[in-house]
Short mmCIF file of C-alpha atoms in Angstrom, two decimals:
data_model
loop_
_atom_site.label_atom_id
_atom_site.label_comp_id
_atom_site.label_asym_id
_atom_site.label_seq_id
_atom_site.Cartn_x
_atom_site.Cartn_y
_atom_site.Cartn_z
CA UNK D 28 2.70 3.37 -2.05
CA UNK D 29 2.40 6.79 -0.50
CA UNK D 30 2.29 8.31 2.96
CA UNK D 31 1.89 11.90 4.10
CA UNK D 32 3.77 13.27 7.08
CA UNK D 33 2.07 16.34 8.51
CA UNK D 34 4.00 19.21 10.09
CA UNK D 35 3.30 17.79 13.57
CA UNK D 36 4.77 14.40 12.65
CA UNK D 37 8.33 13.14 12.54
CA UNK D 38 9.10 12.47 8.86
CA UNK D 39 11.63 9.78 9.80
CA UNK D 40 8.86 7.79 11.51
CA UNK D 41 6.66 7.99 8.41
CA UNK D 42 9.67 6.89 6.34
CA UNK D 43 10.26 3.94 8.69
CA UNK D 44 6.59 2.93 8.38
CA UNK D 45 6.82 2.94 4.59
CA UNK D 46 10.18 1.17 4.62
CA UNK D 47 8.63 -1.58 6.78
CA UNK D 48 6.69 -2.77 3.72
CA UNK D 49 9.72 -2.53 1.44
CA UNK D 50 12.12 -4.35 3.74
CA UNK D 51 9.46 -6.91 4.67
CA UNK D 52 8.94 -7.64 0.99
CA UNK D 53 12.68 -7.99 0.51
CA UNK D 54 12.99 -5.01 -1.82
CA UNK D 55 16.73 -4.41 -2.01
CA UNK D 56 17.74 -0.96 -0.83
CA UNK D 57 14.05 -0.11 -0.54
CA UNK D 58 14.58 3.01 1.57
CA UNK D 59 16.70 4.47 -1.26
CA UNK D 60 13.70 4.14 -3.60
CA UNK D 61 11.52 6.42 -1.47
CA UNK D 62 10.89 9.82 -3.05
CA UNK D 63 10.32 12.82 -0.78
CA UNK D 64 8.30 15.85 -1.82
CA UNK D 65 7.68 18.99 0.22
CA UNK D 66 4.19 20.39 -0.25
CA UNK D 67 1.64 22.68 1.32
CA UNK D 68 -1.56 21.44 2.91
CA UNK D 69 -5.05 22.90 2.43
CA UNK D 70 -4.56 25.43 5.23
CA UNK D 71 -1.00 26.37 4.24
CA UNK D 72 0.60 23.87 6.60
CA UNK D 73 3.78 22.15 5.40
CA UNK D 74 3.51 18.46 4.60
CA UNK D 75 5.99 15.89 3.34
CA UNK D 76 4.84 13.28 0.86
CA UNK D 77 6.84 10.06 0.78
CA UNK D 78 6.22 7.69 -2.10
CA UNK D 79 7.68 4.65 -3.78
CA UNK D 80 6.76 2.81 -6.95
CA UNK D 81 7.61 -0.84 -7.37
CA UNK D 82 7.96 -1.77 -11.03
CA UNK D 83 9.73 -5.12 -11.04
CA UNK D 84 7.31 -8.05 -11.06
CA UNK D 85 9.35 -9.88 -8.41
CA UNK D 86 9.16 -6.88 -6.05
CA UNK D 87 5.41 -6.53 -6.60
CA UNK D 88 4.80 -10.23 -5.93
CA UNK D 89 7.02 -10.10 -2.83
CA UNK D 90 5.05 -7.10 -1.56
CA UNK D 91 1.72 -8.91 -2.08
CA UNK D 92 3.05 -12.06 -0.38
CA UNK D 93 4.41 -10.06 2.57
CA UNK D 94 1.10 -8.24 3.04
CA UNK D 95 -0.96 -11.43 2.79
CA UNK D 96 1.28 -13.34 5.20
CA UNK D 97 1.01 -10.57 7.79
CA UNK D 98 -2.72 -9.84 7.59
CA UNK D 99 -4.92 -10.85 10.48
CA UNK D 100 -7.76 -13.22 9.64
CA UNK D 101 -10.11 -10.28 10.27
CA UNK D 102 -8.33 -8.21 7.61
CA UNK D 103 -8.37 -11.12 5.14
CA UNK D 104 -12.14 -11.53 5.63
CA UNK D 105 -12.66 -7.78 5.26
CA UNK D 106 -10.58 -7.68 2.09
CA UNK D 107 -12.53 -10.56 0.54
CA UNK D 108 -15.79 -8.78 1.28
CA UNK D 109 -14.62 -5.40 -0.04
CA UNK D 110 -12.62 -6.69 -3.02
CA UNK D 111 -15.11 -5.64 -5.72
CA UNK D 112 -15.20 -2.06 -4.40
CA UNK D 113 -11.41 -1.87 -4.09
CA UNK D 114 -10.79 -2.84 -7.74
CA UNK D 115 -11.64 -0.06 -10.19
CA UNK D 116 -12.42 -0.26 -13.91
CA UNK D 117 -8.76 0.45 -14.76
CA UNK D 118 -7.84 -2.68 -12.78
CA UNK D 119 -6.19 -0.75 -9.94
CA UNK D 120 -6.61 -2.36 -6.52
CA UNK D 121 -6.60 0.05 -3.56
CA UNK D 122 -5.33 -0.63 -0.04
CA UNK D 123 -4.92 1.60 3.02
CA UNK D 124 -2.61 0.50 5.80
CA UNK D 125 -2.55 1.87 9.34
CA UNK D 126 0.48 4.17 9.49
CA UNK D 127 1.03 3.78 13.24
CA UNK D 128 0.74 -0.02 13.03
CA UNK D 129 3.32 -0.06 10.21
CA UNK D 130 5.69 2.01 12.35
CA UNK D 131 5.23 -0.69 15.01
CA UNK D 132 6.04 -3.36 12.36
CA UNK D 133 2.47 -4.61 11.86
CA UNK D 134 0.30 -4.87 8.74
CA UNK D 135 -3.23 -3.64 9.39
CA UNK D 136 -5.95 -2.29 7.11
CA UNK D 137 -7.57 1.02 7.97
CA UNK D 138 -10.28 3.36 6.71
CA UNK D 139 -8.42 6.43 7.97
CA UNK D 140 -7.23 9.05 5.49
CA UNK D 141 -4.02 9.27 7.57
CA UNK D 142 -2.65 6.04 6.16
CA UNK D 143 -0.13 4.43 3.89
CA UNK D 144 -1.98 4.08 0.62
CA UNK D 145 -1.11 1.44 -1.93
CA UNK D 146 -2.34 1.20 -5.49
CA UNK D 147 -1.71 -2.15 -7.15
CA UNK D 148 -2.10 -2.18 -10.92
CA UNK D 149 -3.30 -5.59 -12.13
CA UNK D 150 -2.39 -6.30 -15.75
CA UNK D 151 -4.43 -8.68 -17.90
CA UNK D 152 -4.27 -9.07 -21.65
CA UNK D 153 -6.76 -8.30 -22.96
CA UNK D 154 -8.03 -6.05 -20.19
CA UNK D 155 -10.55 -8.02 -18.15
CA UNK D 156 -11.89 -6.95 -14.75
CA UNK D 157 -13.02 -10.47 -13.83
CA UNK D 158 -9.56 -11.91 -14.49
CA UNK D 159 -8.04 -9.01 -12.53
CA UNK D 160 -10.37 -9.85 -9.62
CA UNK D 161 -9.23 -13.47 -9.71
CA UNK D 162 -5.59 -12.34 -9.60
CA UNK D 163 -6.33 -10.06 -6.63
CA UNK D 164 -8.06 -12.96 -4.87
CA UNK D 165 -5.04 -15.17 -5.50
CA UNK D 166 -2.56 -12.51 -4.29
CA UNK D 167 -4.36 -11.12 -1.25
CA UNK D 168 -7.26 -13.45 -0.46
#
């Protein structure tokens, strides 16, 4: 997961929004896993990039369960409809969460570029997009 805090934003609020997903999923000491990178935006403006990578299967499943349990029925329907477009050929499933909603302790999908982005790698052996789609449906649908 990744979120960008622009120069006009409070980085601690962006961190809290990202940590909402980690703590909600029960990731132990999740806020300590968040990496912070200082960067420069397109127009030379300073930005802070906060990111975290969950590698343990239990953490990944807890994250998926937390997201699914907190989606509105509208978001579930939207996700089902958009699932084929959100899963790429490398079996990566893409989600964008409303950053402000996350700060307010809510899970909400968004189309905005100013979002918490999540990339969920779905592993199948052998690699099979249809099986990956079925796993995504089971996890998030």
